[in-house]
mmCIF file of C-alpha atoms in Angstrom:
data_model
loop_
_atom_site.group_PDB
_atom_site.id
_atom_site.type_symbol
_atom_site.label_atom_id
_atom_site.label_comp_id
_atom_site.label_asym_id
_atom_site.label_seq_id
_atom_site.Cartn_x
_atom_site.Cartn_y
_atom_site.Cartn_z
ATOM 1 C CA MET H 1 -0.152 0.065 -0.254
ATOM 2 C CA CYS H 2 1.073 3.648 -0.816
ATOM 3 C CA SER H 3 1.278 6.522 1.467
ATOM 4 C CA ILE H 4 0.915 10.251 0.677
ATOM 5 C CA PHE H 5 0.817 13.616 2.628
ATOM 6 C CA GLY H 6 0.874 16.869 1.766
ATOM 7 C CA ILE H 7 1.910 20.364 4.060
ATOM 8 C CA LEU H 8 -0.481 23.017 2.612
ATOM 9 C CA ASP H 9 -0.710 26.738 2.819
ATOM 10 C CA LEU H 10 2.882 27.230 3.698
ATOM 11 C CA LYS H 11 3.353 29.996 5.887
ATOM 12 C CA THR H 12 7.460 29.052 6.320
ATOM 13 C CA ASP H 13 10.037 28.792 3.356
ATOM 14 C CA PRO H 14 9.662 25.888 1.088
ATOM 15 C CA ILE H 15 12.983 25.287 1.171
ATOM 16 C CA GLU H 16 13.612 25.040 4.960
ATOM 17 C CA LEU H 17 10.254 22.711 5.043
ATOM 18 C CA ARG H 18 12.137 20.309 2.146
ATOM 19 C CA ASN H 19 14.037 18.469 4.579
ATOM 20 C CA LYS H 20 11.240 17.967 7.162
ATOM 21 C CA ALA H 21 8.968 16.936 4.300
ATOM 22 C CA LEU H 22 11.786 14.360 3.363
ATOM 23 C CA GLN H 23 12.153 13.106 7.039
ATOM 24 C CA CYS H 24 8.247 12.438 7.273
ATOM 25 C CA SER H 25 8.339 10.676 3.766
ATOM 26 C CA ARG H 26 11.026 8.690 4.871
ATOM 27 C CA LEU H 27 8.921 7.829 7.819
ATOM 28 C CA MET H 28 6.319 6.396 6.028
ATOM 29 C CA ARG H 29 8.830 4.572 3.489
ATOM 30 C CA HIS H 30 7.159 0.912 4.758
ATOM 31 C CA ARG H 31 3.928 1.466 3.040
ATOM 32 C CA GLY H 32 5.464 1.864 -0.391
ATOM 33 C CA PRO H 33 9.409 0.562 -0.584
ATOM 34 C CA ASP H 34 9.664 1.144 -4.689
ATOM 35 C CA TRP H 35 9.666 4.900 -5.229
ATOM 36 C CA SER H 36 9.948 8.097 -3.096
ATOM 37 C CA GLY H 37 8.159 11.361 -5.128
ATOM 38 C CA ILE H 38 8.088 14.793 -3.846
ATOM 39 C CA TYR H 39 6.599 18.172 -5.297
ATOM 40 C CA ILE H 40 7.499 21.642 -3.501
ATOM 41 C CA ASP H 41 6.525 24.999 -4.928
ATOM 42 C CA ASN H 42 5.486 28.524 -2.628
ATOM 43 C CA TYR H 43 2.182 27.017 -1.645
ATOM 44 C CA VAL H 44 2.502 23.159 -0.837
ATOM 45 C CA ILE H 45 4.421 19.741 -0.664
ATOM 46 C CA LEU H 46 3.438 16.765 -1.571
ATOM 47 C CA ALA H 47 5.120 13.356 -0.748
ATOM 48 C CA HIS H 48 4.319 10.268 -2.359
ATOM 49 C CA GLN H 49 5.950 6.359 -0.930
ATOM 50 C CA ARG H 50 5.032 3.946 -3.891
ATOM 51 C CA LEU H 51 4.463 0.289 -3.806
ATOM 52 C CA SER H 52 4.296 -0.575 -7.668
ATOM 53 C CA ILE H 53 1.345 -2.544 -8.415
ATOM 54 C CA ILE H 54 0.363 -1.116 -12.031
ATOM 55 C CA ASP H 55 2.010 0.628 -14.507
ATOM 56 C CA VAL H 56 5.701 -0.417 -12.522
ATOM 57 C CA ASP H 57 7.662 1.386 -15.114
ATOM 58 C CA SER H 58 6.209 4.389 -15.443
ATOM 59 C CA GLY H 59 4.058 5.233 -12.501
ATOM 60 C CA ALA H 60 5.955 7.499 -10.250
ATOM 61 C CA GLN H 61 4.314 9.993 -8.544
ATOM 62 C CA PRO H 62 3.608 12.984 -8.102
ATOM 63 C CA LEU H 63 1.950 12.694 -11.418
ATOM 64 C CA TYR H 64 1.708 15.955 -13.604
ATOM 65 C CA ASN H 65 -0.591 17.194 -16.348
ATOM 66 C CA VAL H 66 1.409 17.865 -19.452
ATOM 67 C CA ASP H 67 1.477 21.388 -18.656
ATOM 68 C CA GLN H 68 2.394 20.459 -15.034
ATOM 69 C CA THR H 69 -0.593 22.653 -14.024
ATOM 70 C CA HIS H 70 -2.244 19.878 -11.800
ATOM 71 C CA VAL H 71 -0.061 17.939 -9.525
ATOM 72 C CA LEU H 72 -1.384 14.154 -8.289
ATOM 73 C CA ALA H 73 -0.668 12.535 -5.123
ATOM 74 C CA VAL H 74 -2.606 9.338 -4.695
ATOM 75 C CA ASN H 75 -2.802 5.894 -3.172
ATOM 76 C CA GLY H 76 -5.349 3.352 -4.255
ATOM 77 C CA GLU H 77 -6.585 1.526 -7.195
ATOM 78 C CA ILE H 78 -8.904 3.145 -9.845
ATOM 79 C CA TYR H 79 -11.170 0.116 -11.042
ATOM 80 C CA ASN H 80 -12.291 1.401 -14.391
ATOM 81 C CA HIS H 81 -9.414 3.486 -15.794
ATOM 82 C CA GLU H 82 -8.769 1.514 -18.830
ATOM 83 C CA GLU H 83 -12.607 2.396 -19.625
ATOM 84 C CA ILE H 84 -11.993 6.074 -18.486
ATOM 85 C CA ARG H 85 -8.721 6.523 -20.408
ATOM 86 C CA THR H 86 -10.132 5.404 -23.502
ATOM 87 C CA GLN H 87 -13.024 8.014 -23.432
ATOM 88 C CA LEU H 88 -10.805 10.696 -22.830
ATOM 89 C CA SER H 89 -7.601 9.735 -24.843
ATOM 90 C CA LYS H 90 -8.626 11.917 -27.783
ATOM 91 C CA LYS H 91 -8.510 14.844 -25.091
ATOM 92 C CA TYR H 92 -6.092 13.969 -22.625
ATOM 93 C CA VAL H 93 -2.234 13.397 -23.506
ATOM 94 C CA PHE H 94 -1.236 10.298 -20.782
ATOM 95 C CA GLN H 95 2.013 10.430 -19.780
ATOM 96 C CA THR H 96 2.231 7.145 -18.158
ATOM 97 C CA GLY H 97 -0.077 3.949 -17.871
ATOM 98 C CA SER H 98 -0.761 4.684 -13.961
ATOM 99 C CA ASP H 99 -4.170 3.982 -13.169
ATOM 100 C CA CYS H 100 -4.500 7.015 -11.277
ATOM 101 C CA GLU H 101 -3.061 9.260 -14.303
ATOM 102 C CA VAL H 102 -7.036 9.234 -15.000
ATOM 103 C CA ILE H 103 -7.799 11.478 -12.113
ATOM 104 C CA LEU H 104 -6.122 14.376 -13.471
ATOM 105 C CA ALA H 105 -7.359 13.794 -17.101
ATOM 106 C CA LEU H 106 -11.093 13.565 -15.465
ATOM 107 C CA TYR H 107 -10.420 16.778 -13.722
ATOM 108 C CA GLN H 108 -8.955 18.724 -16.625
ATOM 109 C CA GLU H 109 -12.442 17.800 -18.188
ATOM 110 C CA LYS H 110 -15.119 18.230 -15.229
ATOM 111 C CA ASP H 111 -13.077 19.960 -12.971
ATOM 112 C CA ILE H 112 -14.309 18.625 -9.339
ATOM 113 C CA ASN H 113 -17.481 17.400 -10.464
ATOM 114 C CA PHE H 114 -15.422 14.383 -11.825
ATOM 115 C CA LEU H 115 -15.892 11.720 -8.292
ATOM 116 C CA ASP H 116 -18.503 9.614 -9.696
ATOM 117 C CA ASP H 117 -16.981 8.717 -12.502
ATOM 118 C CA LEU H 118 -14.357 6.830 -10.478
ATOM 119 C CA GLN H 119 -14.742 3.220 -8.890
ATOM 120 C CA GLY H 120 -12.210 2.141 -6.676
ATOM 121 C CA MET H 121 -10.696 2.794 -3.580
ATOM 122 C CA PHE H 122 -8.268 5.884 -3.085
ATOM 123 C CA ALA H 123 -7.347 8.689 -1.481
ATOM 124 C CA PHE H 124 -5.507 11.435 -3.310
ATOM 125 C CA ILE H 125 -4.325 15.181 -3.158
ATOM 126 C CA LEU H 126 -4.644 17.164 -6.190
ATOM 127 C CA TRP H 127 -2.786 20.610 -6.325
ATOM 128 C CA ASP H 128 -4.427 22.883 -9.174
ATOM 129 C CA LYS H 129 -1.470 25.650 -9.608
ATOM 130 C CA LEU H 130 -3.441 28.204 -11.799
ATOM 131 C CA LYS H 131 -6.460 28.357 -9.210
ATOM 132 C CA LYS H 132 -4.060 27.823 -6.120
ATOM 133 C CA SER H 133 -6.711 25.100 -4.796
ATOM 134 C CA ILE H 134 -6.170 21.863 -3.495
ATOM 135 C CA LEU H 135 -8.670 19.133 -3.615
ATOM 136 C CA LEU H 136 -8.393 15.921 -1.087
ATOM 137 C CA ALA H 137 -10.588 13.309 -1.648
ATOM 138 C CA GLU H 138 -10.787 9.642 -0.182
ATOM 139 C CA ILE H 139 -13.127 6.981 -1.081
ATOM 140 C CA ILE H 140 -13.208 3.702 0.716
ATOM 141 C CA LEU H 141 -14.976 0.791 0.071
ATOM 142 C CA VAL H 142 -16.815 -0.388 3.759
ATOM 143 C CA SER H 143 -18.344 -3.380 1.959
ATOM 144 C CA PHE H 144 -19.772 -4.242 -1.044
ATOM 145 C CA HIS H 145 -23.045 -2.242 -0.367
ATOM 146 C CA SER H 146 -21.732 0.802 1.010
ATOM 147 C CA ILE H 147 -19.026 3.507 0.407
ATOM 148 C CA TRP H 148 -17.668 6.181 2.622
ATOM 149 C CA ALA H 149 -16.371 9.118 1.198
ATOM 150 C CA LYS H 150 -14.964 12.349 1.994
ATOM 151 C CA ILE H 151 -14.129 15.238 -0.272
ATOM 152 C CA ASN H 152 -12.814 18.741 0.395
ATOM 153 C CA MET H 153 -11.933 21.571 -1.871
ATOM 154 C CA ILE H 154 -9.274 23.965 -0.035
ATOM 155 C CA THR H 155 -8.241 27.039 -2.165
ATOM 156 C CA LEU H 156 -5.226 29.118 -1.123
ATOM 157 C CA ILE H 157 -4.871 32.750 -1.204
#
């Protein structure tokens, strides 16, 4: 199982926080021993520890859209990713074979109104640099008949 974390709405110089973020990320290493990725800008720090299951070779995170204006750190699995990829392949340039990259494609296509399109179990942090907003979502399959969901949108000014 992968792990993700973020430091949001930075009040401290991100370069100063980078070492602390790397230390925190290393504490999660046991959850994702195959890859460590970190994204830092003046507003957010996103970290990801990866356990490679799908797209072992090119699914490193955080993931970015082509313009690198959307940044995604995600843990989980998108069960219907092949269907979504097929639907959006003419409108979105996929850069990896990661099942989770479809989150970026859907966000680009539908803004925040895409979560109902996803089938799976996942938690993610999506940073939109242009809007300076963060979308946090967690969908957990409690049983085959119920799903627990928590969704938050935060705008940093």
